[in-house]
């Protein structure tokens, strides 16, 4: 193997290792859970406001909790989109390295 091929193979191994763990899915999962929890707390706060004659203090606390969870979900979504864009760029680089090394070329695997 030439030095250039060895260097490409090293880059390929590093990219495969870094892409083996998808961080964007974790961010999007946190976004989904936080959004659902925020909607449930918002519903509970709405019910507290609707049922009481005077505005209860607990309803304001639950409303603030719901808004905090929505802010957290939005922040995680933005970070997830940023990380996903980086992962897609690295994946495209990985595909280019595989084509340069002719790993996906079936003709290269045939005996000569």
PDB file of N, CA and C in Angstrom:
ATOM      1  N   UNK A   1       0.837  -1.175   0.000  1.00  0.00           N
ATOM      2  CA  UNK A   1       0.000   0.000   0.000  1.00  0.00           C
ATOM      3  C   UNK A   1       0.886   1.244   0.000  1.00  0.00           C
ATOM      4  N   UNK A   2       0.523   2.221  -0.793  1.00  0.00           N
ATOM      5  CA  UNK A   2       1.306   3.447  -0.848  1.00  0.00           C
ATOM      6  C   UNK A   2       0.991   4.319   0.362  1.00  0.00           C
ATOM      7  N   UNK A   3       1.818   5.324   0.562  1.00  0.00           N
ATOM      8  CA  UNK A   3       1.638   6.225   1.706  1.00  0.00           C
ATOM      9  C   UNK A   3       0.348   7.018   1.565  1.00  0.00           C
ATOM     10  N   UNK A   4       0.001   7.389   0.320  1.00  0.00           N
ATOM     11  CA  UNK A   4      -1.227   8.141   0.079  1.00  0.00           C
ATOM     12  C   UNK A   4      -2.458   7.287   0.404  1.00  0.00           C
ATOM     13  N   UNK A   5      -2.415   6.031  -0.006  1.00  0.00           N
ATOM     14  CA  UNK A   5      -3.532   5.126   0.278  1.00  0.00           C
ATOM     15  C   UNK A   5      -3.656   4.891   1.779  1.00  0.00           C
ATOM     16  N   UNK A   6      -2.519   4.762   2.444  1.00  0.00           N
ATOM     17  CA  UNK A   6      -2.540   4.561   3.899  1.00  0.00           C
ATOM     18  C   UNK A   6      -3.118   5.785   4.609  1.00  0.00           C
ATOM     19  N   UNK A   7      -2.776   6.970   4.130  1.00  0.00           N
ATOM     20  CA  UNK A   7      -3.313   8.201   4.729  1.00  0.00           C
ATOM     21  C   UNK A   7      -4.829   8.301   4.513  1.00  0.00           C
ATOM     22  N   UNK A   8      -5.288   7.955   3.309  1.00  0.00           N
ATOM     23  CA  UNK A   8      -6.734   7.963   3.041  1.00  0.00           C
ATOM     24  C   UNK A   8      -7.447   6.945   3.916  1.00  0.00           C
ATOM     25  N   UNK A   9      -6.831   5.780   4.095  1.00  0.00           N
ATOM     26  CA  UNK A   9      -7.430   4.740   4.944  1.00  0.00           C
ATOM     27  C   UNK A   9      -7.513   5.208   6.402  1.00  0.00           C
ATOM     28  N   UNK A  10      -6.501   5.919   6.870  1.00  0.00           N
ATOM     29  CA  UNK A  10      -6.513   6.454   8.238  1.00  0.00           C
ATOM     30  C   UNK A  10      -7.625   7.490   8.395  1.00  0.00           C
ATOM     31  N   UNK A  11      -7.774   8.367   7.401  1.00  0.00           N
ATOM     32  CA  UNK A  11      -8.857   9.353   7.439  1.00  0.00           C
ATOM     33  C   UNK A  11     -10.215   8.668   7.435  1.00  0.00           C
ATOM     34  N   UNK A  12     -10.346   7.615   6.633  1.00  0.00           N
ATOM     35  CA  UNK A  12     -11.600   6.872   6.571  1.00  0.00           C
ATOM     36  C   UNK A  12     -11.933   6.245   7.927  1.00  0.00           C
ATOM     37  N   UNK A  13     -10.936   5.651   8.567  1.00  0.00           N
ATOM     38  CA  UNK A  13     -11.168   5.037   9.876  1.00  0.00           C
ATOM     39  C   UNK A  13     -11.580   6.077  10.914  1.00  0.00           C
ATOM     40  N   UNK A  14     -10.942   7.246  10.879  1.00  0.00           N
ATOM     41  CA  UNK A  14     -11.294   8.308  11.828  1.00  0.00           C
ATOM     42  C   UNK A  14     -12.711   8.806  11.588  1.00  0.00           C
ATOM     43  N   UNK A  15     -13.091   8.974  10.328  1.00  0.00           N
ATOM     44  CA  UNK A  15     -14.452   9.425  10.015  1.00  0.00           C
ATOM     45  C   UNK A  15     -15.488   8.384  10.418  1.00  0.00           C
ATOM     46  N   UNK A  16     -15.205   7.119  10.175  1.00  0.00           N
ATOM     47  CA  UNK A  16     -16.138   6.074  10.561  1.00  0.00           C
ATOM     48  C   UNK A  16     -16.319   6.033  12.069  1.00  0.00           C
ATOM     49  N   UNK A  17     -15.235   6.220  12.807  1.00  0.00           N
ATOM     50  CA  UNK A  17     -15.329   6.214  14.265  1.00  0.00           C
ATOM     51  C   UNK A  17     -16.117   7.417  14.775  1.00  0.00           C
ATOM     52  N   UNK A  18     -15.897   8.584  14.184  1.00  0.00           N
ATOM     53  CA  UNK A  18     -16.614   9.780  14.653  1.00  0.00           C
ATOM     54  C   UNK A  18     -18.092   9.733  14.276  1.00  0.00           C
ATOM     55  N   UNK A  19     -18.418   9.085  13.152  1.00  0.00           N
ATOM     56  CA  UNK A  19     -19.813   9.000  12.726  1.00  0.00           C
ATOM     57  C   UNK A  19     -20.555   7.820  13.333  1.00  0.00           C
ATOM     58  N   UNK A  20     -19.861   6.968  14.071  1.00  0.00           N
ATOM     59  CA  UNK A  20     -20.528   5.810  14.659  1.00  0.00           C
ATOM     60  C   UNK A  20     -21.505   6.222  15.763  1.00  0.00           C
ATOM     61  N   UNK A  21     -21.269   7.355  16.373  1.00  0.00           N
ATOM     62  CA  UNK A  21     -22.175   7.879  17.411  1.00  0.00           C
ATOM     63  C   UNK A  21     -22.853   9.113  16.858  1.00  0.00           C
ATOM     64  N   UNK A  22     -24.158   9.037  16.693  1.00  0.00           N
ATOM     65  CA  UNK A  22     -24.918  10.156  16.136  1.00  0.00           C
ATOM     66  C   UNK A  22     -25.409  11.046  17.283  1.00  0.00           C
ATOM     67  N   UNK A  23     -24.820  12.202  17.436  1.00  0.00           N
ATOM     68  CA  UNK A  23     -25.208  13.129  18.490  1.00  0.00           C
ATOM     69  C   UNK A  23     -26.520  13.838  18.167  1.00  0.00           C
ATOM     70  N   UNK A  24     -26.820  14.014  16.888  1.00  0.00           N
ATOM     71  CA  UNK A  24     -28.027  14.750  16.514  1.00  0.00           C
ATOM     72  C   UNK A  24     -29.290  14.024  16.966  1.00  0.00           C
ATOM     73  N   UNK A  25     -29.278  12.703  16.954  1.00  0.00           N
ATOM     74  CA  UNK A  25     -30.469  11.965  17.384  1.00  0.00           C
ATOM     75  C   UNK A  25     -30.745  12.184  18.865  1.00  0.00           C
ATOM     76  N   UNK A  26     -29.695  12.305  19.656  1.00  0.00           N
ATOM     77  CA  UNK A  26     -29.878  12.589  21.083  1.00  0.00           C
ATOM     78  C   UNK A  26     -30.514  13.956  21.283  1.00  0.00           C
ATOM     79  N   UNK A  27     -30.040  14.941  20.537  1.00  0.00           N
ATOM     80  CA  UNK A  27     -30.601  16.282  20.649  1.00  0.00           C
ATOM     81  C   UNK A  27     -32.075  16.299  20.225  1.00  0.00           C
ATOM     82  N   UNK A  28     -32.394  15.607  19.132  1.00  0.00           N
ATOM     83  CA  UNK A  28     -33.779  15.578  18.666  1.00  0.00           C
ATOM     84  C   UNK A  28     -34.679  14.795  19.620  1.00  0.00           C
ATOM     85  N   UNK A  29     -34.148  13.764  20.264  1.00  0.00           N
ATOM     86  CA  UNK A  29     -34.935  13.024  21.258  1.00  0.00           C
ATOM     87  C   UNK A  29     -35.247  13.910  22.465  1.00  0.00           C
ATOM     88  N   UNK A  30     -34.263  14.669  22.913  1.00  0.00           N
ATOM     89  CA  UNK A  30     -34.505  15.608  24.017  1.00  0.00           C
ATOM     90  C   UNK A  30     -35.543  16.646  23.619  1.00  0.00           C
ATOM     91  N   UNK A  31     -35.489  17.088  22.369  1.00  0.00           N
ATOM     92  CA  UNK A  31     -36.468  18.052  21.878  1.00  0.00           C
ATOM     93  C   UNK A  31     -37.877  17.482  21.953  1.00  0.00           C
ATOM     94  N   UNK A  32     -38.055  16.258  21.495  1.00  0.00           N
ATOM     95  CA  UNK A  32     -39.381  15.636  21.500  1.00  0.00           C
ATOM     96  C   UNK A  32     -39.928  15.431  22.900  1.00  0.00           C
ATOM     97  N   UNK A  33     -39.096  14.915  23.795  1.00  0.00           N
ATOM     98  CA  UNK A  33     -39.558  14.659  25.165  1.00  0.00           C
ATOM     99  C   UNK A  33     -39.886  15.965  25.866  1.00  0.00           C
ATOM    100  N   UNK A  34     -39.024  16.974  25.716  1.00  0.00           N
ATOM    101  CA  UNK A  34     -39.272  18.260  26.359  1.00  0.00           C
ATOM    102  C   UNK A  34     -40.527  18.932  25.807  1.00  0.00           C
ATOM    103  N   UNK A  35     -40.775  18.796  24.507  1.00  0.00           N
ATOM    104  CA  UNK A  35     -41.978  19.388  23.917  1.00  0.00           C
ATOM    105  C   UNK A  35     -43.238  18.712  24.447  1.00  0.00           C
ATOM    106  N   UNK A  36     -43.223  17.387  24.520  1.00  0.00           N
ATOM    107  CA  UNK A  36     -44.394  16.678  25.054  1.00  0.00           C
ATOM    108  C   UNK A  36     -44.653  17.031  26.517  1.00  0.00           C
ATOM    109  N   UNK A  37     -43.576  17.087  27.301  1.00  0.00           N
ATOM    110  CA  UNK A  37     -43.742  17.454  28.708  1.00  0.00           C
ATOM    111  C   UNK A  37     -44.266  18.886  28.836  1.00  0.00           C
ATOM    112  N   UNK A  38     -43.770  19.800  27.996  1.00  0.00           N
ATOM    113  CA  UNK A  38     -44.228  21.191  28.038  1.00  0.00           C
ATOM    114  C   UNK A  38     -45.703  21.275  27.677  1.00  0.00           C
ATOM    115  N   UNK A  39     -46.138  20.490  26.693  1.00  0.00           N
ATOM    116  CA  UNK A  39     -47.555  20.503  26.320  1.00  0.00           C
ATOM    117  C   UNK A  39     -48.437  19.949  27.436  1.00  0.00           C
ATOM    118  N   UNK A  40     -47.968  18.908  28.104  1.00  0.00           N
ATOM    119  CA  UNK A  40     -48.755  18.357  29.220  1.00  0.00           C
ATOM    120  C   UNK A  40     -48.856  19.360  30.365  1.00  0.00           C
ATOM    121  N   UNK A  41     -47.744  20.011  30.700  1.00  0.00           N
ATOM    122  CA  UNK A  41     -47.787  21.016  31.766  1.00  0.00           C
ATOM    123  C   UNK A  41     -48.624  22.221  31.362  1.00  0.00           C
ATOM    124  N   UNK A  42     -48.581  22.594  30.088  1.00  0.00           N
ATOM    125  CA  UNK A  42     -49.407  23.711  29.621  1.00  0.00           C
ATOM    126  C   UNK A  42     -50.890  23.358  29.734  1.00  0.00           C
ATOM    127  N   UNK A  43     -51.239  22.120  29.420  1.00  0.00           N
ATOM    128  CA  UNK A  43     -52.625  21.680  29.581  1.00  0.00           C
ATOM    129  C   UNK A  43     -53.056  21.700  31.034  1.00  0.00           C
ATOM    130  N   UNK A  44     -52.163  21.261  31.923  1.00  0.00           N
ATOM    131  CA  UNK A  44     -52.478  21.283  33.355  1.00  0.00           C
ATOM    132  C   UNK A  44     -52.640  22.721  33.844  1.00  0.00           C
ATOM    133  N   UNK A  45     -51.791  23.618  33.371  1.00  0.00           N
ATOM    134  CA  UNK A  45     -51.900  25.021  33.774  1.00  0.00           C
ATOM    135  C   UNK A  45     -53.199  25.625  33.242  1.00  0.00           C
ATOM    136  N   UNK A  46     -53.553  25.301  32.017  1.00  0.00           N
ATOM    137  CA  UNK A  46     -54.809  25.793  31.461  1.00  0.00           C
ATOM    138  C   UNK A  46     -56.005  25.310  32.250  1.00  0.00           C
ATOM    139  N   UNK A  47     -55.969  24.073  32.669  1.00  0.00           N
ATOM    140  CA  UNK A  47     -57.057  23.512  33.473  1.00  0.00           C
ATOM    141  C   UNK A  47     -57.129  24.213  34.835  1.00  0.00           C
ATOM    142  N   UNK A  48     -55.969  24.488  35.436  1.00  0.00           N
ATOM    143  CA  UNK A  48     -55.963  25.206  36.717  1.00  0.00           C
ATOM    144  C   UNK A  48     -56.537  26.613  36.552  1.00  0.00           C
ATOM    145  N   UNK A  49     -56.164  27.298  35.488  1.00  0.00           N
ATOM    146  CA  UNK A  49     -56.716  28.636  35.252  1.00  0.00           C
ATOM    147  C   UNK A  49     -58.219  28.580  34.991  1.00  0.00           C
ATOM    148  N   UNK A  50     -58.660  27.587  34.259  1.00  0.00           N
ATOM    149  CA  UNK A  50     -60.070  27.481  33.876  1.00  0.00           C
ATOM    150  C   UNK A  50     -60.957  27.139  35.076  1.00  0.00           C
ATOM    151  N   UNK A  51     -60.490  26.259  35.948  1.00  0.00           N
ATOM    152  CA  UNK A  51     -61.331  25.759  37.036  1.00  0.00           C
ATOM    153  C   UNK A  51     -61.399  26.674  38.250  1.00  0.00           C
ATOM    154  N   UNK A  52     -60.449  27.543  38.446  1.00  0.00           N
ATOM    155  CA  UNK A  52     -60.421  28.321  39.681  1.00  0.00           C
ATOM    156  C   UNK A  52     -61.115  29.683  39.502  1.00  0.00           C
ATOM    157  N   UNK A  53     -61.709  30.133  40.594  1.00  0.00           N
ATOM    158  CA  UNK A  53     -62.351  31.438  40.573  1.00  0.00           C
ATOM    159  C   UNK A  53     -61.312  32.555  40.619  1.00  0.00           C
ATOM    160  N   UNK A  54     -60.315  32.351  41.460  1.00  0.00           N
ATOM    161  CA  UNK A  54     -59.203  33.294  41.528  1.00  0.00           C
ATOM    162  C   UNK A  54     -57.982  32.614  40.916  1.00  0.00           C
ATOM    163  N   UNK A  55     -57.085  33.387  40.357  1.00  0.00           N
ATOM    164  CA  UNK A  55     -55.899  32.817  39.710  1.00  0.00           C
ATOM    165  C   UNK A  55     -54.991  32.178  40.762  1.00  0.00           C
ATOM    166  N   UNK A  56     -54.779  30.857  40.660  1.00  0.00           N
ATOM    167  CA  UNK A  56     -53.916  30.194  41.647  1.00  0.00           C
ATOM    168  C   UNK A  56     -52.435  30.424  41.326  1.00  0.00           C
ATOM    169  N   UNK A  57     -51.644  30.482  42.371  1.00  0.00           N
ATOM    170  CA  UNK A  57     -50.204  30.680  42.183  1.00  0.00           C
ATOM    171  C   UNK A  57     -49.564  29.460  41.521  1.00  0.00           C
ATOM    172  N   UNK A  58     -50.102  28.284  41.797  1.00  0.00           N
ATOM    173  CA  UNK A  58     -49.540  27.084  41.206  1.00  0.00           C
ATOM    174  C   UNK A  58     -49.666  27.105  39.678  1.00  0.00           C
ATOM    175  N   UNK A  59     -50.740  27.685  39.164  1.00  0.00           N
ATOM    176  CA  UNK A  59     -50.922  27.750  37.716  1.00  0.00           C
ATOM    177  C   UNK A  59     -49.820  28.590  37.075  1.00  0.00           C
ATOM    178  N   UNK A  60     -49.426  29.670  37.738  1.00  0.00           N
ATOM    179  CA  UNK A  60     -48.338  30.497  37.198  1.00  0.00           C
ATOM    180  C   UNK A  60     -47.020  29.722  37.219  1.00  0.00           C
ATOM    181  N   UNK A  61     -46.785  28.963  38.274  1.00  0.00           N
ATOM    182  CA  UNK A  61     -45.561  28.156  38.356  1.00  0.00           C
ATOM    183  C   UNK A  61     -45.509  27.095  37.268  1.00  0.00           C
ATOM    184  N   UNK A  62     -46.638  26.438  37.045  1.00  0.00           N
ATOM    185  CA  UNK A  62     -46.691  25.408  36.003  1.00  0.00           C
ATOM    186  C   UNK A  62     -46.545  26.048  34.622  1.00  0.00           C
ATOM    187  N   UNK A  63     -47.092  27.248  34.446  1.00  0.00           N
ATOM    188  CA  UNK A  63     -46.932  27.952  33.179  1.00  0.00           C
ATOM    189  C   UNK A  63     -45.466  28.294  32.930  1.00  0.00           C
ATOM    190  N   UNK A  64     -44.780  28.769  33.958  1.00  0.00           N
ATOM    191  CA  UNK A  64     -43.352  29.073  33.815  1.00  0.00           C
ATOM    192  C   UNK A  64     -42.547  27.810  33.527  1.00  0.00           C
ATOM    193  N   UNK A  65     -42.910  26.707  34.173  1.00  0.00           N
ATOM    194  CA  UNK A  65     -42.237  25.438  33.902  1.00  0.00           C
ATOM    195  C   UNK A  65     -42.444  25.015  32.450  1.00  0.00           C
ATOM    196  N   UNK A  66     -43.655  25.167  31.958  1.00  0.00           N
ATOM    197  CA  UNK A  66     -43.963  24.815  30.572  1.00  0.00           C
ATOM    198  C   UNK A  66     -43.175  25.686  29.596  1.00  0.00           C
ATOM    199  N   UNK A  67     -43.115  26.965  29.856  1.00  0.00           N
ATOM    200  CA  UNK A  67     -42.343  27.863  28.989  1.00  0.00           C
ATOM    201  C   UNK A  67     -40.849  27.552  29.037  1.00  0.00           C
ATOM    202  N   UNK A  68     -40.356  27.202  30.214  1.00  0.00           N
ATOM    203  CA  UNK A  68     -38.953  26.807  30.338  1.00  0.00           C
ATOM    204  C   UNK A  68     -38.642  25.552  29.537  1.00  0.00           C
ATOM    205  N   UNK A  69     -39.553  24.586  29.593  1.00  0.00           N
ATOM    206  CA  UNK A  69     -39.361  23.367  28.814  1.00  0.00           C
ATOM    207  C   UNK A  69     -39.424  23.637  27.317  1.00  0.00           C
ATOM    208  N   UNK A  70     -40.295  24.524  26.905  1.00  0.00           N
ATOM    209  CA  UNK A  70     -40.348  24.883  25.479  1.00  0.00           C
ATOM    210  C   UNK A  70     -39.063  25.580  25.035  1.00  0.00           C
ATOM    211  N   UNK A  71     -38.514  26.441  25.885  1.00  0.00           N
ATOM    212  CA  UNK A  71     -37.233  27.083  25.571  1.00  0.00           C
ATOM    213  C   UNK A  71     -36.107  26.069  25.467  1.00  0.00           C
ATOM    214  N   UNK A  72     -36.101  25.107  26.391  1.00  0.00           N
ATOM    215  CA  UNK A  72     -35.103  24.046  26.363  1.00  0.00           C
ATOM    216  C   UNK A  72     -35.241  23.222  25.076  1.00  0.00           C
ATOM    217  N   UNK A  73     -36.474  22.897  24.696  1.00  0.00           N
ATOM    218  CA  UNK A  73     -36.711  22.115  23.480  1.00  0.00           C
ATOM    219  C   UNK A  73     -36.243  22.877  22.252  1.00  0.00           C
ATOM    220  N   UNK A  74     -36.507  24.156  22.194  1.00  0.00           N
ATOM    221  CA  UNK A  74     -36.079  24.970  21.061  1.00  0.00           C
ATOM    222  C   UNK A  74     -34.560  25.023  20.968  1.00  0.00           C
ATOM    223  N   UNK A  75     -33.910  25.194  22.107  1.00  0.00           N
ATOM    224  CA  UNK A  75     -32.446  25.249  22.124  1.00  0.00           C
ATOM    225  C   UNK A  75     -31.838  23.927  21.658  1.00  0.00           C
ATOM    226  N   UNK A  76     -32.394  22.811  22.139  1.00  0.00           N
ATOM    227  CA  UNK A  76     -31.880  21.502  21.735  1.00  0.00           C
ATOM    228  C   UNK A  76     -32.138  21.246  20.245  1.00  0.00           C
ATOM    229  N   UNK A  77     -33.258  21.742  19.734  1.00  0.00           N
ATOM    230  CA  UNK A  77     -33.557  21.577  18.307  1.00  0.00           C
ATOM    231  C   UNK A  77     -32.538  22.331  17.457  1.00  0.00           C
ATOM    232  N   UNK A  78     -32.216  23.547  17.842  1.00  0.00           N
ATOM    233  CA  UNK A  78     -31.256  24.350  17.081  1.00  0.00           C
ATOM    234  C   UNK A  78     -29.882  23.683  17.111  1.00  0.00           C
ATOM    235  N   UNK A  79     -29.475  23.209  18.279  1.00  0.00           N
ATOM    236  CA  UNK A  79     -28.184  22.523  18.391  1.00  0.00           C
ATOM    237  C   UNK A  79     -28.205  21.233  17.570  1.00  0.00           C
ATOM    238  N   UNK A  80     -29.319  20.509  17.604  1.00  0.00           N
ATOM    239  CA  UNK A  80     -29.442  19.278  16.832  1.00  0.00           C
ATOM    240  C   UNK A  80     -29.326  19.520  15.341  1.00  0.00           C
ATOM    241  N   UNK A  81     -29.937  20.594  14.851  1.00  0.00           N
ATOM    242  CA  UNK A  81     -29.840  20.922  13.423  1.00  0.00           C
ATOM    243  C   UNK A  81     -28.394  21.258  13.037  1.00  0.00           C
ATOM    244  N   UNK A  82     -27.713  21.988  13.914  1.00  0.00           N
ATOM    245  CA  UNK A  82     -26.325  22.351  13.646  1.00  0.00           C
ATOM    246  C   UNK A  82     -25.431  21.099  13.609  1.00  0.00           C
ATOM    247  N   UNK A  83     -25.638  20.202  14.578  1.00  0.00           N
ATOM    248  CA  UNK A  83     -24.848  18.974  14.636  1.00  0.00           C
ATOM    249  C   UNK A  83     -25.176  18.077  13.448  1.00  0.00           C
ATOM    250  N   UNK A  84     -26.450  18.028  13.044  1.00  0.00           N
ATOM    251  CA  UNK A  84     -26.845  17.215  11.892  1.00  0.00           C
ATOM    252  C   UNK A  84     -26.177  17.714  10.613  1.00  0.00           C
ATOM    253  N   UNK A  85     -26.094  19.020  10.433  1.00  0.00           N
ATOM    254  CA  UNK A  85     -25.425  19.565   9.250  1.00  0.00           C
ATOM    255  C   UNK A  85     -23.955  19.157   9.229  1.00  0.00           C
ATOM    256  N   UNK A  86     -23.299  19.183  10.388  1.00  0.00           N
ATOM    257  CA  UNK A  86     -21.906  18.760  10.480  1.00  0.00           C
ATOM    258  C   UNK A  86     -21.772  17.266  10.187  1.00  0.00           C
ATOM    259  N   UNK A  87     -22.682  16.465  10.719  1.00  0.00           N
ATOM    260  CA  UNK A  87     -22.640  15.024  10.471  1.00  0.00           C
ATOM    261  C   UNK A  87     -22.849  14.704   8.993  1.00  0.00           C
ATOM    262  N   UNK A  88     -23.746  15.414   8.339  1.00  0.00           N
ATOM    263  CA  UNK A  88     -23.973  15.178   6.914  1.00  0.00           C
ATOM    264  C   UNK A  88     -22.758  15.564   6.070  1.00  0.00           C
ATOM    265  N   UNK A  89     -22.070  16.620   6.464  1.00  0.00           N
ATOM    266  CA  UNK A  89     -20.846  17.021   5.766  1.00  0.00           C
ATOM    267  C   UNK A  89     -19.770  15.953   5.924  1.00  0.00           C
ATOM    268  N   UNK A  90     -19.602  15.455   7.161  1.00  0.00           N
ATOM    269  CA  UNK A  90     -18.613  14.402   7.391  1.00  0.00           C
ATOM    270  C   UNK A  90     -18.991  13.115   6.668  1.00  0.00           C
ATOM    271  N   UNK A  91     -20.286  12.811   6.568  1.00  0.00           N
ATOM    272  CA  UNK A  91     -20.713  11.609   5.856  1.00  0.00           C
ATOM    273  C   UNK A  91     -20.424  11.727   4.364  1.00  0.00           C
ATOM    274  N   UNK A  92     -20.622  12.913   3.807  1.00  0.00           N
ATOM    275  CA  UNK A  92     -20.306  13.120   2.394  1.00  0.00           C
ATOM    276  C   UNK A  92     -18.812  12.934   2.159  1.00  0.00           C
ATOM    277  N   UNK A  93     -17.988  13.421   3.080  1.00  0.00           N
ATOM    278  CA  UNK A  93     -16.542  13.223   2.987  1.00  0.00           C
ATOM    279  C   UNK A  93     -16.200  11.739   3.068  1.00  0.00           C
ATOM    280  N   UNK A  94     -16.898  11.014   3.928  1.00  0.00           N
ATOM    281  CA  UNK A  94     -16.691   9.576   4.065  1.00  0.00           C
ATOM    282  C   UNK A  94     -17.004   8.857   2.751  1.00  0.00           C
ATOM    283  N   UNK A  95     -18.089   9.233   2.099  1.00  0.00           N
ATOM    284  CA  UNK A  95     -18.447   8.611   0.825  1.00  0.00           C
ATOM    285  C   UNK A  95     -17.409   8.911  -0.248  1.00  0.00           C
ATOM    286  N   UNK A  96     -16.884  10.129  -0.248  1.00  0.00           N
ATOM    287  CA  UNK A  96     -15.847  10.481  -1.219  1.00  0.00           C
ATOM    288  C   UNK A  96     -14.572   9.681  -0.974  1.00  0.00           C
ATOM    289  N   UNK A  97     -14.214   9.484   0.293  1.00  0.00           N
ATOM    290  CA  UNK A  97     -13.039   8.674   0.613  1.00  0.00           C
ATOM    291  C   UNK A  97     -13.240   7.226   0.178  1.00  0.00           C
ATOM    292  N   UNK A  98     -14.439   6.705   0.386  1.00  0.00           N
ATOM    293  CA  UNK A  98     -14.722   5.329  -0.038  1.00  0.00           C
ATOM    294  C   UNK A  98     -14.613   5.184  -1.549  1.00  0.00           C
ATOM    295  N   UNK A  99     -15.049   6.187  -2.282  1.00  0.00           N
ATOM    296  CA  UNK A  99     -14.933   6.105  -3.745  1.00  0.00           C
ATOM    297  C   UNK A  99     -13.481   6.257  -4.194  1.00  0.00           C
ATOM    298  N   UNK A 100     -12.695   7.077  -3.499  1.00  0.00           N
ATOM    299  CA  UNK A 100     -11.276   7.223  -3.849  1.00  0.00           C
ATOM    300  C   UNK A 100     -10.509   5.932  -3.582  1.00  0.00           C
ATOM    301  N   UNK A 101     -10.874   5.246  -2.513  1.00  0.00           N
ATOM    302  CA  UNK A 101     -10.215   3.985  -2.183  1.00  0.00           C
ATOM    303  C   UNK A 101     -10.807   2.798  -2.951  1.00  0.00           C
ATOM    304  N   UNK A 102     -11.855   3.052  -3.731  1.00  0.00           N
ATOM    305  CA  UNK A 102     -12.537   2.039  -4.534  1.00  0.00           C
ATOM    306  C   UNK A 102     -13.053   0.885  -3.671  1.00  0.00           C
ATOM    307  N   UNK A 103     -13.603   1.223  -2.502  1.00  0.00           N
ATOM    308  CA  UNK A 103     -14.144   0.195  -1.619  1.00  0.00           C
ATOM    309  C   UNK A 103     -15.515  -0.278  -2.067  1.00  0.00           C
ATOM    310  N   UNK A 104     -16.239   0.554  -2.772  1.00  0.00           N
ATOM    311  CA  UNK A 104     -17.592   0.206  -3.214  1.00  0.00           C
ATOM    312  C   UNK A 104     -17.630  -0.212  -4.682  1.00  0.00           C
ATOM    313  N   UNK A 105     -16.474  -0.384  -5.291  1.00  0.00           N
ATOM    314  CA  UNK A 105     -16.398  -0.777  -6.700  1.00  0.00           C
ATOM    315  C   UNK A 105     -16.338  -2.306  -6.778  1.00  0.00           C
ATOM    316  N   UNK A 106     -17.396  -2.957  -7.283  1.00  0.00           N
ATOM    317  CA  UNK A 106     -17.374  -4.419  -7.312  1.00  0.00           C
ATOM    318  C   UNK A 106     -16.316  -4.972  -8.268  1.00  0.00           C
ATOM    319  N   UNK A 107     -15.971  -4.222  -9.288  1.00  0.00           N
ATOM    320  CA  UNK A 107     -14.948  -4.705 -10.214  1.00  0.00           C
ATOM    321  C   UNK A 107     -13.585  -4.792  -9.566  1.00  0.00           C
ATOM    322  N   UNK A 108     -13.332  -3.965  -8.573  1.00  0.00           N
ATOM    323  CA  UNK A 108     -12.045  -4.000  -7.888  1.00  0.00           C
ATOM    324  C   UNK A 108     -11.922  -5.224  -7.005  1.00  0.00           C
ATOM    325  N   UNK A 109     -13.023  -5.857  -6.659  1.00  0.00           N
ATOM    326  CA  UNK A 109     -12.993  -7.022  -5.795  1.00  0.00           C
ATOM    327  C   UNK A 109     -12.800  -8.334  -6.567  1.00  0.00           C
ATOM    328  N   UNK A 110     -12.973  -8.283  -7.885  1.00  0.00           N
ATOM    329  CA  UNK A 110     -12.832  -9.489  -8.697  1.00  0.00           C
ATOM    330  C   UNK A 110     -11.368  -9.865  -8.857  1.00  0.00           C
ATOM    331  N   UNK A 111     -11.074 -11.173  -8.920  1.00  0.00           N
ATOM    332  CA  UNK A 111      -9.685 -11.575  -9.148  1.00  0.00           C
ATOM    333  C   UNK A 111      -9.244 -11.230 -10.566  1.00  0.00           C
ATOM    334  N   UNK A 112      -7.982 -10.990 -10.735  1.00  0.00           N
ATOM    335  CA  UNK A 112      -7.449 -10.588 -12.048  1.00  0.00           C
ATOM    336  C   UNK A 112      -6.763 -11.722 -12.719  1.00  0.00           C
TER     337      UNK A 112
END
